[in-house]
Short mmCIF file of C-alpha atoms and ligand atoms in Angstrom, two decimals:
data_model
loop_
_atom_site.label_atom_id
_atom_site.label_comp_id
_atom_site.label_asym_id
_atom_site.label_seq_id
_atom_site.Cartn_x
_atom_site.Cartn_y
_atom_site.Cartn_z
CA MET A 26 -21.20 -77.02 168.00
CA THR A 27 -22.13 -80.59 168.81
CA VAL A 28 -22.40 -83.75 166.76
CA THR A 29 -24.25 -86.69 168.29
CA ILE A 30 -23.48 -90.17 167.02
CA VAL A 31 -26.33 -92.61 167.65
CA GLY A 32 -26.74 -96.28 166.81
CA SER A 33 -29.95 -96.65 164.79
CA GLN A 34 -30.35 -100.41 165.21
CA LEU A 35 -29.27 -102.96 167.82
CA GLY A 36 -25.72 -101.82 168.53
CA ASP A 37 -22.44 -102.57 166.75
CA GLU A 38 -23.33 -100.39 163.77
CA GLY A 39 -19.74 -99.12 163.63
CA LYS A 40 -20.19 -96.07 165.86
CA GLY A 41 -16.60 -96.12 167.13
CA GLY A 42 -15.22 -95.94 163.60
CA ILE A 43 -17.43 -92.97 162.68
CA VAL A 44 -16.58 -91.15 165.93
CA ASP A 45 -12.97 -91.63 164.94
CA VAL A 46 -13.48 -90.37 161.36
CA TYR A 47 -15.34 -87.23 162.43
CA GLY A 48 -13.26 -86.95 165.59
CA GLU A 49 -10.55 -85.04 163.80
CA GLU A 50 -12.64 -81.88 164.11
CA ALA A 51 -13.85 -82.60 167.65
CA ASP A 52 -12.16 -81.21 170.73
CA VAL A 53 -14.06 -83.24 173.29
CA VAL A 54 -15.66 -86.68 172.90
CA VAL A 55 -18.37 -87.56 175.43
CA ARG A 56 -20.00 -90.88 176.29
CA TYR A 57 -23.42 -90.06 177.75
CA GLN A 58 -24.83 -93.46 178.73
CA GLY A 59 -23.98 -97.10 179.23
CA GLY A 60 -20.75 -98.47 180.57
CA ASP A 61 -18.37 -101.26 179.70
CA ASN A 62 -21.16 -103.17 177.95
CA ALA A 63 -20.13 -101.30 174.79
CA GLY A 64 -17.47 -102.57 172.43
CA HIS A 65 -16.28 -99.92 170.00
CA THR A 66 -13.61 -100.65 167.43
CA VAL A 67 -11.27 -98.06 165.99
CA VAL A 68 -8.63 -98.94 163.42
CA HIS A 69 -5.85 -96.36 163.53
CA GLU A 70 -2.78 -96.64 161.27
CA GLY A 71 -3.46 -100.35 160.77
CA THR A 72 -3.75 -101.05 164.51
CA GLU A 73 -7.08 -102.15 165.95
CA TYR A 74 -8.25 -100.71 169.28
CA LYS A 75 -11.23 -102.16 171.11
CA LEU A 76 -12.73 -99.88 173.71
CA SER A 77 -15.53 -100.76 176.06
CA LEU A 78 -15.62 -97.69 178.30
CA VAL A 79 -13.08 -95.08 177.29
CA PRO A 80 -14.54 -92.88 174.52
CA SER A 81 -13.18 -93.48 171.03
CA GLY A 82 -11.67 -89.97 170.98
CA ALA A 83 -8.82 -91.37 173.10
CA ILE A 84 -7.21 -92.82 169.98
CA ARG A 85 -6.87 -89.36 168.41
CA GLY A 86 -5.66 -87.70 171.58
CA LYS A 87 -8.89 -85.76 172.24
CA VAL A 88 -10.26 -84.84 175.64
CA ASN A 89 -12.75 -87.56 176.62
CA VAL A 90 -15.57 -87.35 179.12
CA LEU A 91 -17.67 -90.08 180.71
CA GLY A 92 -20.87 -88.15 181.37
CA ASN A 93 -23.26 -88.35 184.32
CA GLY A 94 -25.51 -90.75 182.37
CA CYS A 95 -22.77 -93.39 182.30
CA VAL A 96 -22.17 -96.23 184.72
CA VAL A 97 -18.48 -96.58 185.39
CA ASN A 98 -16.61 -99.67 186.48
CA PRO A 99 -13.31 -98.26 187.79
CA ARG A 100 -11.60 -101.64 187.30
CA THR A 101 -12.36 -101.48 183.58
CA LEU A 102 -11.57 -97.79 183.38
CA PHE A 103 -8.07 -98.13 184.80
CA ASP A 104 -7.39 -101.38 182.92
CA GLU A 105 -8.29 -99.70 179.66
CA LEU A 106 -6.27 -96.59 180.42
CA ASP A 107 -3.23 -98.68 181.41
CA THR A 108 -3.52 -100.78 178.25
CA LEU A 109 -3.76 -97.70 176.03
CA ARG A 110 -0.71 -96.21 177.76
CA GLU A 111 1.23 -99.45 177.24
CA ARG A 112 0.37 -99.12 173.55
CA GLY A 113 1.93 -95.68 173.42
CA LEU A 114 -1.17 -93.46 173.67
CA ASP A 115 -1.71 -90.75 176.26
CA PRO A 116 -5.47 -90.80 176.90
CA ASP A 117 -7.08 -87.82 178.66
CA VAL A 118 -10.30 -89.06 180.30
CA ARG A 119 -12.52 -87.09 182.69
CA VAL A 120 -15.30 -88.74 184.65
CA ALA A 121 -18.50 -87.05 185.78
CA GLU A 122 -18.86 -86.88 189.55
CA ARG A 123 -22.56 -87.63 189.01
CA ALA A 124 -21.92 -90.85 187.09
CA HIS A 125 -22.79 -94.05 188.95
CA VAL A 126 -20.25 -96.67 189.92
CA ILE A 127 -20.54 -100.33 188.93
CA LEU A 128 -19.56 -102.38 191.97
CA PRO A 129 -18.64 -106.08 191.92
CA TYR A 130 -22.03 -106.97 193.41
CA HIS A 131 -23.75 -105.45 190.38
CA ARG A 132 -21.92 -107.84 188.08
CA LEU A 133 -22.70 -110.69 190.43
CA LEU A 134 -26.41 -109.86 190.47
CA ASP A 135 -26.49 -109.43 186.69
CA GLY A 136 -25.24 -113.02 186.40
CA ILE A 137 -27.59 -114.42 189.04
CA GLU A 138 -30.66 -112.81 187.51
CA GLU A 139 -29.76 -114.06 184.04
CA ASP A 140 -29.31 -117.58 185.45
CA VAL A 141 -32.70 -117.46 187.12
CA LYS A 142 -34.39 -116.17 183.97
CA SER A 143 -32.64 -118.79 181.85
CA GLU A 144 -34.49 -121.53 183.72
CA ASP A 145 -37.53 -120.44 181.69
CA ASP A 146 -35.52 -119.39 178.62
CA ASP A 147 -36.26 -115.78 179.48
CA GLU A 148 -32.72 -114.44 179.75
CA ILE A 149 -31.86 -111.16 178.01
CA GLY A 150 -28.37 -112.26 177.05
CA THR A 151 -26.78 -109.30 178.82
CA THR A 152 -23.09 -108.59 178.60
CA GLY A 153 -22.81 -109.55 182.27
CA ARG A 154 -21.16 -106.24 183.14
CA GLY A 155 -23.62 -105.31 185.89
CA ILE A 156 -25.26 -102.57 183.83
CA GLY A 157 -28.90 -103.29 184.75
CA PRO A 158 -28.33 -103.68 188.51
CA THR A 159 -26.31 -100.44 188.62
CA TYR A 160 -29.02 -98.41 186.88
CA GLU A 161 -31.56 -100.06 189.19
CA ASP A 162 -29.65 -98.75 192.18
CA LYS A 163 -29.42 -95.33 190.55
CA ALA A 164 -33.19 -95.20 190.12
CA GLY A 165 -33.66 -96.73 193.58
CA ARG A 166 -31.53 -93.95 195.09
CA ARG A 167 -29.13 -96.36 196.67
CA GLY A 168 -26.29 -96.06 194.15
CA VAL A 169 -22.69 -95.03 194.68
CA ARG A 170 -21.61 -92.12 192.52
CA VAL A 171 -18.14 -91.33 191.27
CA GLY A 172 -18.11 -88.25 193.51
CA ASP A 173 -18.74 -90.51 196.51
CA LEU A 174 -15.48 -92.35 195.86
CA LEU A 175 -13.60 -89.13 196.56
CA ASP A 176 -14.85 -88.91 200.14
CA ALA A 177 -14.04 -92.06 202.11
CA ASP A 178 -16.68 -91.32 204.78
CA VAL A 179 -19.45 -90.92 202.22
CA LEU A 180 -18.32 -94.07 200.44
CA ARG A 181 -18.48 -96.05 203.68
CA GLU A 182 -21.93 -94.69 204.45
CA ARG A 183 -23.25 -95.65 201.01
CA LEU A 184 -21.78 -99.15 201.24
CA GLU A 185 -23.10 -99.64 204.76
CA TYR A 186 -26.58 -99.04 203.40
CA ALA A 187 -26.28 -101.04 200.19
CA VAL A 188 -24.15 -104.08 201.01
CA PRO A 189 -26.41 -105.70 203.66
CA GLN A 190 -29.34 -105.37 201.23
CA LYS A 191 -27.38 -107.08 198.48
CA ARG A 192 -26.30 -109.85 200.86
CA ALA A 193 -29.91 -110.42 201.86
CA LEU A 194 -30.97 -110.47 198.23
CA VAL A 195 -28.40 -113.12 197.36
CA GLU A 196 -29.08 -115.26 200.43
CA ASP A 197 -32.78 -114.85 201.10
CA VAL A 198 -34.26 -114.20 197.66
CA TYR A 199 -31.91 -116.24 195.47
CA GLY A 200 -31.09 -118.78 198.21
CA LEU A 201 -27.34 -118.80 197.56
CA ASP A 202 -24.55 -119.26 200.07
CA ILE A 203 -22.21 -116.27 199.79
CA ASP A 204 -19.17 -118.29 200.82
CA ASP A 205 -19.76 -120.63 197.88
CA LEU A 206 -19.68 -117.81 195.35
CA GLU A 207 -16.74 -117.47 193.00
CA ASP A 208 -16.03 -114.00 194.36
CA PRO A 209 -17.41 -113.67 197.90
CA ASP A 210 -15.50 -110.36 198.23
CA ALA A 211 -18.11 -108.87 195.91
CA LEU A 212 -20.33 -108.73 199.00
CA ASP A 213 -17.69 -107.98 201.61
CA LEU A 214 -18.05 -104.43 202.87
CA GLU A 215 -14.43 -103.98 203.99
CA ALA A 216 -12.99 -105.45 200.79
CA LEU A 217 -15.24 -103.21 198.70
CA TYR A 218 -14.41 -100.16 200.77
CA ASP A 219 -10.65 -100.71 200.50
CA GLU A 220 -10.71 -101.29 196.77
CA PHE A 221 -13.07 -98.47 195.86
CA ALA A 222 -11.57 -95.88 198.21
CA GLY A 223 -8.34 -96.72 196.37
CA TYR A 224 -9.98 -95.87 193.03
CA GLY A 225 -11.16 -92.60 194.56
CA GLU A 226 -7.60 -91.75 195.49
CA ARG A 227 -6.38 -92.54 192.00
CA LEU A 228 -9.16 -90.47 190.39
CA ALA A 229 -8.20 -87.55 192.64
CA GLU A 230 -4.45 -87.93 192.09
CA GLU A 231 -4.92 -87.94 188.33
CA ASP A 232 -7.42 -85.07 188.60
CA MET A 233 -9.93 -87.03 186.53
CA THR A 234 -13.30 -86.05 187.98
CA VAL A 235 -15.40 -83.18 186.69
CA ASN A 236 -18.80 -81.60 187.04
CA ALA A 237 -19.55 -82.71 183.48
CA GLY A 238 -22.23 -80.19 182.52
CA ASP A 239 -20.17 -77.25 183.77
CA TYR A 240 -17.03 -78.60 182.21
CA LEU A 241 -18.63 -79.10 178.80
CA ALA A 242 -20.49 -75.80 178.82
CA SER A 243 -17.33 -73.89 179.55
CA ALA A 244 -15.43 -75.82 176.88
CA MET A 245 -18.17 -74.84 174.42
CA ASP A 246 -17.99 -71.21 175.55
CA ASP A 247 -14.34 -71.36 174.60
CA GLY A 248 -15.33 -72.59 171.14
CA ALA A 249 -14.85 -76.33 171.57
CA ASN A 250 -16.52 -78.79 169.21
CA VAL A 251 -18.19 -81.53 171.24
CA MET A 252 -18.96 -84.99 169.91
CA PHE A 253 -21.38 -87.27 171.73
CA GLU A 254 -20.56 -90.93 171.29
CA GLY A 255 -23.66 -93.05 171.78
CA ALA A 256 -23.23 -96.64 172.85
CA GLN A 257 -25.67 -99.49 172.11
CA GLY A 258 -28.49 -98.48 169.75
CA THR A 259 -32.06 -97.21 169.45
CA VAL A 260 -33.72 -100.61 169.74
CA LEU A 261 -31.69 -101.33 172.90
CA ASP A 262 -32.98 -98.09 174.49
CA ILE A 263 -34.86 -98.73 177.72
CA ASP A 264 -37.73 -96.45 176.61
CA HIS A 265 -37.74 -96.70 172.84
CA GLY A 266 -36.31 -100.16 172.37
CA ASN A 267 -37.54 -103.68 172.40
CA TYR A 268 -38.33 -104.03 176.12
CA PRO A 269 -37.34 -106.16 178.02
CA PHE A 270 -34.57 -107.11 175.56
CA VAL A 271 -32.87 -103.77 176.06
CA THR A 272 -30.07 -102.19 178.00
CA SER A 273 -30.91 -100.00 180.98
CA SER A 274 -30.06 -96.54 179.60
CA ASN A 275 -31.06 -94.14 176.81
CA PRO A 276 -28.73 -94.45 173.82
CA THR A 277 -31.12 -92.26 171.80
CA ALA A 278 -30.30 -88.62 171.15
CA GLY A 279 -32.27 -87.31 174.15
CA GLY A 280 -29.80 -89.19 176.33
CA ALA A 281 -27.06 -86.89 175.09
CA CYS A 282 -28.63 -84.03 177.10
CA THR A 283 -29.68 -85.87 180.24
CA GLY A 284 -26.47 -87.85 180.25
CA SER A 285 -24.10 -84.91 179.82
CA GLY A 286 -25.60 -81.87 181.52
CA LEU A 287 -25.94 -79.83 178.31
CA SER A 288 -29.40 -78.67 177.34
CA PRO A 289 -31.63 -80.12 174.63
CA ALA A 290 -31.17 -76.83 172.77
CA VAL A 291 -27.41 -77.37 172.60
CA VAL A 292 -27.76 -80.93 171.34
CA GLY A 293 -30.64 -80.02 169.01
CA ASP A 294 -28.70 -77.11 167.57
CA GLY A 295 -26.05 -79.54 166.40
CA GLU A 296 -26.24 -82.53 164.12
CA VAL A 297 -27.48 -85.99 164.99
CA VAL A 298 -25.92 -88.66 162.80
CA GLY A 299 -27.60 -92.06 162.73
CA ILE A 300 -25.17 -94.92 162.27
CA VAL A 301 -26.66 -97.68 160.15
CA LYS A 302 -25.18 -101.06 159.41
CA ALA A 303 -26.11 -101.95 155.81
CA TYR A 304 -27.72 -105.14 157.16
CA LEU A 305 -28.68 -105.99 160.75
CA SER A 306 -26.94 -107.71 163.64
CA ARG A 307 -28.10 -108.52 167.13
CA VAL A 308 -26.35 -109.84 170.24
CA GLY A 309 -28.57 -111.56 172.76
CA SER A 310 -32.20 -112.51 172.74
CA GLY A 311 -35.41 -110.93 171.40
CA PRO A 312 -37.32 -110.85 168.12
CA MET A 313 -35.71 -109.98 164.80
CA PRO A 314 -38.21 -110.11 161.92
CA THR A 315 -35.54 -109.92 159.20
CA GLU A 316 -33.21 -112.52 160.75
CA LEU A 317 -31.59 -114.84 158.22
CA GLY A 318 -30.08 -117.71 160.17
CA GLY A 319 -29.89 -117.92 163.91
CA VAL A 320 -27.60 -118.34 166.88
CA PRO A 321 -28.54 -121.10 169.32
CA GLY A 322 -29.30 -119.73 172.76
CA ASP A 323 -29.99 -116.23 171.42
CA THR A 324 -32.48 -116.68 168.57
CA PRO A 325 -35.82 -117.62 170.13
CA ASP A 326 -36.83 -121.23 169.40
CA TYR A 327 -33.85 -121.82 167.13
CA ASP A 328 -32.34 -125.28 167.10
CA GLY A 329 -30.10 -125.00 164.03
CA ASP A 330 -26.33 -125.11 163.93
CA PRO A 331 -24.46 -122.20 162.29
CA GLU A 332 -21.61 -124.62 161.55
CA ASN A 333 -23.92 -126.73 159.37
CA PRO A 334 -26.37 -124.42 157.60
CA ARG A 335 -29.43 -126.30 156.31
CA THR A 336 -31.07 -123.69 154.08
CA GLU A 337 -29.99 -120.93 151.70
CA ARG A 338 -31.01 -118.33 154.26
CA GLU A 339 -28.82 -119.95 156.90
CA GLU A 340 -25.92 -120.11 154.46
CA LEU A 341 -26.36 -116.44 153.73
CA ALA A 342 -26.32 -115.68 157.46
CA VAL A 343 -23.06 -117.58 157.87
CA HIS A 344 -21.58 -115.80 154.85
CA ILE A 345 -22.50 -112.33 156.13
CA ARG A 346 -21.33 -113.18 159.67
CA GLU A 347 -17.93 -114.22 158.34
CA ALA A 348 -17.61 -111.42 155.80
CA GLY A 349 -18.57 -108.77 158.34
CA GLY A 350 -16.65 -110.24 161.27
CA GLU A 351 -19.89 -110.39 163.25
CA TYR A 352 -18.49 -111.60 166.54
CA GLY A 353 -18.80 -109.55 169.75
CA THR A 354 -16.00 -107.01 170.21
CA VAL A 355 -15.70 -107.78 173.91
CA THR A 356 -17.32 -111.19 174.33
CA GLY A 357 -16.47 -112.85 171.00
CA ARG A 358 -20.07 -114.16 170.81
CA PRO A 359 -21.37 -114.81 167.28
CA ARG A 360 -23.90 -112.12 166.39
CA ARG A 361 -27.29 -112.87 164.85
CA VAL A 362 -27.57 -111.41 161.35
CA GLY A 363 -30.44 -110.41 159.10
CA TRP A 364 -31.43 -108.08 156.31
CA LEU A 365 -31.84 -104.40 156.96
CA ASP A 366 -35.04 -103.64 158.88
CA VAL A 367 -36.46 -100.40 157.50
CA PRO A 368 -39.48 -100.07 159.86
CA MET A 369 -36.88 -100.15 162.66
CA LEU A 370 -34.94 -97.37 160.95
CA ARG A 371 -38.05 -95.21 160.47
CA HIS A 372 -38.66 -95.54 164.20
CA ALA A 373 -35.04 -94.58 164.91
CA ALA A 374 -35.16 -91.59 162.57
CA ARG A 375 -38.21 -90.22 164.40
CA VAL A 376 -36.93 -90.83 167.94
CA ASN A 377 -33.51 -89.36 167.26
CA GLY A 378 -34.21 -86.72 164.62
CA PHE A 379 -31.35 -87.77 162.38
CA THR A 380 -29.90 -84.89 160.39
CA GLY A 381 -27.62 -87.29 158.52
CA LEU A 382 -26.72 -90.95 158.19
CA ALA A 383 -23.51 -92.95 158.09
CA VAL A 384 -24.02 -96.33 156.45
CA ASN A 385 -21.35 -98.91 157.24
CA HIS A 386 -20.47 -102.34 155.90
CA VAL A 387 -21.47 -101.67 152.29
CA ASP A 388 -18.41 -103.77 151.38
CA THR A 389 -19.66 -106.72 153.46
CA LEU A 390 -22.71 -107.17 151.21
CA ALA A 391 -20.62 -107.13 148.02
CA GLY A 392 -20.70 -110.26 145.90
CA LEU A 393 -24.33 -111.17 146.59
CA ASP A 394 -26.66 -111.52 143.60
CA GLU A 395 -29.37 -109.64 145.38
CA VAL A 396 -29.71 -107.67 148.58
CA LYS A 397 -33.02 -107.53 150.41
CA VAL A 398 -34.49 -105.16 152.93
CA GLY A 399 -37.51 -105.59 155.16
CA HIS A 400 -39.44 -102.62 153.74
CA THR A 401 -42.62 -102.92 155.83
CA TYR A 402 -44.20 -105.43 158.20
CA THR A 403 -47.49 -107.25 158.09
CA LEU A 404 -49.19 -107.68 161.45
CA ASP A 405 -52.66 -109.24 161.64
CA GLY A 406 -53.23 -108.52 157.98
CA GLU A 407 -52.29 -104.87 158.35
CA GLU A 408 -49.27 -103.16 156.78
CA LEU A 409 -46.98 -101.33 159.22
CA GLU A 410 -44.31 -98.80 158.28
CA THR A 411 -42.73 -98.66 161.71
CA MET A 412 -42.09 -100.89 164.72
CA PRO A 413 -44.99 -101.68 167.03
CA ALA A 414 -44.50 -100.80 170.70
CA THR A 415 -44.62 -104.23 172.28
CA THR A 416 -42.19 -107.06 171.92
CA GLU A 417 -45.01 -109.57 171.47
CA GLN A 418 -46.42 -107.60 168.54
CA TRP A 419 -42.98 -107.13 167.06
CA ALA A 420 -42.36 -110.87 167.28
CA ASP A 421 -45.56 -111.43 165.28
CA CYS A 422 -44.57 -109.02 162.53
CA GLU A 423 -43.72 -110.54 159.22
CA ALA A 424 -41.23 -108.59 157.15
CA GLU A 425 -42.28 -107.68 153.62
CA PHE A 426 -39.09 -107.68 151.60
CA ARG A 427 -37.94 -105.46 148.78
CA THR A 428 -35.13 -106.75 146.59
CA PHE A 429 -32.21 -104.75 145.23
CA GLU A 430 -29.65 -105.91 142.69
CA GLY A 431 -26.36 -106.78 144.34
CA TRP A 432 -22.95 -105.22 143.72
CA ALA A 433 -19.60 -106.81 143.03
CA GLU A 434 -16.45 -106.80 145.14
CA ARG A 435 -14.14 -103.86 144.47
CA ASP A 436 -10.86 -102.54 145.68
CA TRP A 437 -12.60 -100.68 148.48
CA ALA A 438 -9.59 -98.61 149.51
CA GLU A 439 -9.53 -97.26 145.97
CA VAL A 440 -13.28 -96.60 145.99
CA ALA A 441 -12.92 -94.73 149.28
CA GLU A 442 -10.17 -92.61 147.83
CA GLN A 443 -12.18 -91.74 144.74
CA GLY A 444 -15.36 -90.93 146.63
CA TYR A 445 -19.08 -91.59 146.51
CA GLU A 446 -19.43 -91.67 142.73
CA ALA A 447 -16.94 -94.56 142.60
CA LEU A 448 -19.34 -96.80 144.54
CA PRO A 449 -21.07 -99.43 142.39
CA GLU A 450 -24.28 -98.01 140.96
CA ASN A 451 -26.41 -100.65 142.69
CA ALA A 452 -24.92 -99.74 146.05
CA ARG A 453 -25.76 -96.09 145.41
CA THR A 454 -29.34 -97.08 144.54
CA TYR A 455 -29.54 -98.87 147.88
CA LEU A 456 -28.19 -95.84 149.77
CA GLU A 457 -30.51 -93.44 147.96
CA TYR A 458 -33.49 -95.63 148.87
CA LEU A 459 -32.47 -95.23 152.52
CA GLU A 460 -32.12 -91.47 152.19
CA ASP A 461 -35.65 -91.30 150.78
CA GLU A 462 -37.18 -93.54 153.42
CA LEU A 463 -35.48 -91.83 156.35
CA ASP A 464 -35.51 -88.30 154.98
CA ALA A 465 -31.86 -87.78 155.87
CA ALA A 466 -28.78 -87.50 153.68
CA VAL A 467 -26.05 -90.11 153.69
CA TYR A 468 -23.06 -88.23 155.12
CA ALA A 469 -20.64 -91.14 155.15
CA VAL A 470 -20.32 -94.64 153.74
CA GLY A 471 -18.19 -97.35 155.33
CA VAL A 472 -16.50 -99.71 152.88
CA GLY A 473 -14.05 -101.26 155.34
CA PRO A 474 -13.03 -101.05 158.98
CA GLY A 475 -10.17 -98.56 158.60
CA ARG A 476 -10.35 -94.77 158.86
CA SER A 477 -9.39 -94.42 155.18
CA GLU A 478 -12.10 -96.89 154.16
CA THR A 479 -14.87 -94.45 154.91
CA ILE A 480 -16.24 -92.20 152.19
CA VAL A 481 -16.99 -88.84 153.77
CA ARG A 482 -19.50 -86.82 151.76
CA GLU A 483 -20.34 -84.35 154.49
CA ASN A 484 -18.50 -83.47 157.67
CA PRO A 485 -21.13 -82.43 160.21
CA PHE A 486 -18.73 -80.09 162.08
P1 GDP B 14 -19.80 -100.13 167.49
O1 GDP B 14 -20.10 -100.88 168.74
O2 GDP B 14 -21.00 -99.50 166.90
O3 GDP B 14 -18.66 -99.14 167.65
O4 GDP B 14 -19.30 -101.23 166.45
P2 GDP B 14 -18.31 -102.48 166.73
O5 GDP B 14 -16.92 -101.98 166.81
O6 GDP B 14 -18.80 -103.32 167.86
O7 GDP B 14 -18.57 -103.37 165.45
C1 GDP B 14 -18.32 -102.89 164.19
C2 GDP B 14 -17.28 -103.82 163.51
O8 GDP B 14 -17.32 -103.61 162.13
C3 GDP B 14 -15.85 -103.52 163.93
O9 GDP B 14 -15.09 -104.69 163.83
C4 GDP B 14 -15.41 -102.52 162.87
O10 GDP B 14 -14.02 -102.46 162.69
C5 GDP B 14 -16.11 -103.05 161.67
N1 GDP B 14 -16.52 -102.04 160.69
C6 GDP B 14 -17.03 -100.80 160.91
N2 GDP B 14 -17.38 -100.22 159.73
C7 GDP B 14 -17.12 -101.14 158.77
C8 GDP B 14 -17.29 -101.16 157.34
O11 GDP B 14 -17.76 -100.21 156.73
N3 GDP B 14 -16.90 -102.31 156.70
C9 GDP B 14 -16.37 -103.38 157.35
N4 GDP B 14 -16.03 -104.45 156.64
N5 GDP B 14 -16.19 -103.38 158.67
C10 GDP B 14 -16.57 -102.29 159.38
P1 IMO B 15 -22.17 -101.25 171.39
O1 IMO B 15 -21.95 -99.90 172.03
C1 IMO B 15 -24.72 -104.78 170.94
C2 IMO B 15 -27.13 -105.89 174.42
C3 IMO B 15 -26.80 -107.20 175.13
C4 IMO B 15 -28.16 -107.59 175.66
C5 IMO B 15 -28.78 -106.24 176.03
C6 IMO B 15 -28.64 -105.89 177.50
O2 IMO B 15 -20.91 -101.99 171.14
O3 IMO B 15 -23.03 -101.12 170.18
P2 IMO B 15 -26.64 -105.11 179.04
O4 IMO B 15 -25.34 -105.80 179.36
O5 IMO B 15 -26.47 -103.75 178.46
O6 IMO B 15 -27.59 -105.12 180.20
O7 IMO B 15 -27.31 -106.05 177.93
O8 IMO B 15 -28.10 -105.27 175.24
N1 IMO B 15 -25.99 -104.97 174.28
C7 IMO B 15 -25.36 -104.72 173.13
N2 IMO B 15 -25.51 -105.27 171.90
N3 IMO B 15 -23.84 -103.76 171.11
C8 IMO B 15 -23.69 -103.19 172.32
O9 IMO B 15 -22.92 -102.10 172.53
C9 IMO B 15 -24.44 -103.69 173.41
N4 IMO B 15 -24.53 -103.37 174.72
C10 IMO B 15 -25.49 -104.15 175.24
O10 IMO B 15 -26.28 -108.15 174.23
O11 IMO B 15 -28.94 -108.12 174.61
MG1 MG B 16 -19.92 -102.78 169.57
#
């Protein structure tokens, strides 16, 4: 069977940790979209692993697949594999021949476009990993696929088509001098060819490439349990998210089929677990109706200073950011924080068809007198239960809050050991409210970052 793990909010819900907890029963862990823009944390035997591309199943020694829906930067892939090996692990990672390759010019263009947009304060706040430009080339039918790296002639042909276009874009559209760039080799055909043909050789030597759909279907025929590890989150989805403040792929559950080569029936026959952070965090720009404080540069029109909070709300934001360690896994950027946004979660539950929920960071909210949630929105005098479709409307939504009594700090390791009933009653009330609103049972509750700090009520496998 399959279990699909999907972020229900704006990323960083703790997906990596839940993949790891449920991963014990999985044979294969598959990333189906995104690339090294993700940052997934797994804490294994007290050691923290941060993965941006390699699926989280690598920590438990599972077979890992980067599906056709992914965009793969071979530099990151081999760096991550080498680092994991240095740390004593033996990761088994297969890469779909149909996945697209992130080339250095994609990263370059990601940066240039953000710079241009920032002149009007319109930047997305991307991770700078070249994700958007690579998916653009995929859709524009001028991309380089992983399978192309294996055939040096095909690789050369693809680069001969793409590189002059990218050079013209940089010089003629953006008016930049290539020789003045930090990395002019990013647009040098021969340098690119040499480096990327080399990655092709390494992929072939290590027998890493697969026809992902075939590979997964035959593993399932042999009885394998497959786990899909979503990256990013529902509101970062290019179709169902908060466009244009989104990533360029489909983190939502439908992406697990198109991005892996297994059918919707296979994915739909399994479970889809929505990962929910007990509050909300956001990296980058865009509206956030339940935001508490703000992060300069990311929060629209925010001129405060998180170091010197001026209001109680800002203090609360700083407290939650510190308590929850809300700094980017890869970039170290402070994340914006706010109360849980329930209209957002209703939208996510519908798009993804959650069969269960895992709610993380219940420990982070401990010690507050009261905990709020944005229960509905008001827009132009009307009450909304779910997110509107445009960013402009969403930005105009005012959250209508519901207040819950807070819960005290506990010895969370002990609570996790004793199980769900050992959670403070007020925390259970909060979780049961979510179950009711989203019509899905809480399968797991995170009360700390470690594997043993997760209360597992239901194992979807
Ligand atoms: P992902 O991108 O969804 O995999 O999440 P990240 O790894 O980017 O961010 C989640 C962060 O919260 C990581 O530092 C985790 O170790 C941590 N974390 C996950 N679940 C919990 C939890 O229940 N409590 C606490 N305190 N930390 C958690
Ligand atoms: P995980 O898997 C949080 C955000 C970026 C930016 C927008 C577009 O760790 O949850 P991109 O580089 O993808 O073009 O950036 O999406 N973003 C994430 N935010 N968690 C992530 O991944 C993210 N991946 C991208 O901050 O706003
Ligand atoms: Mg993350």
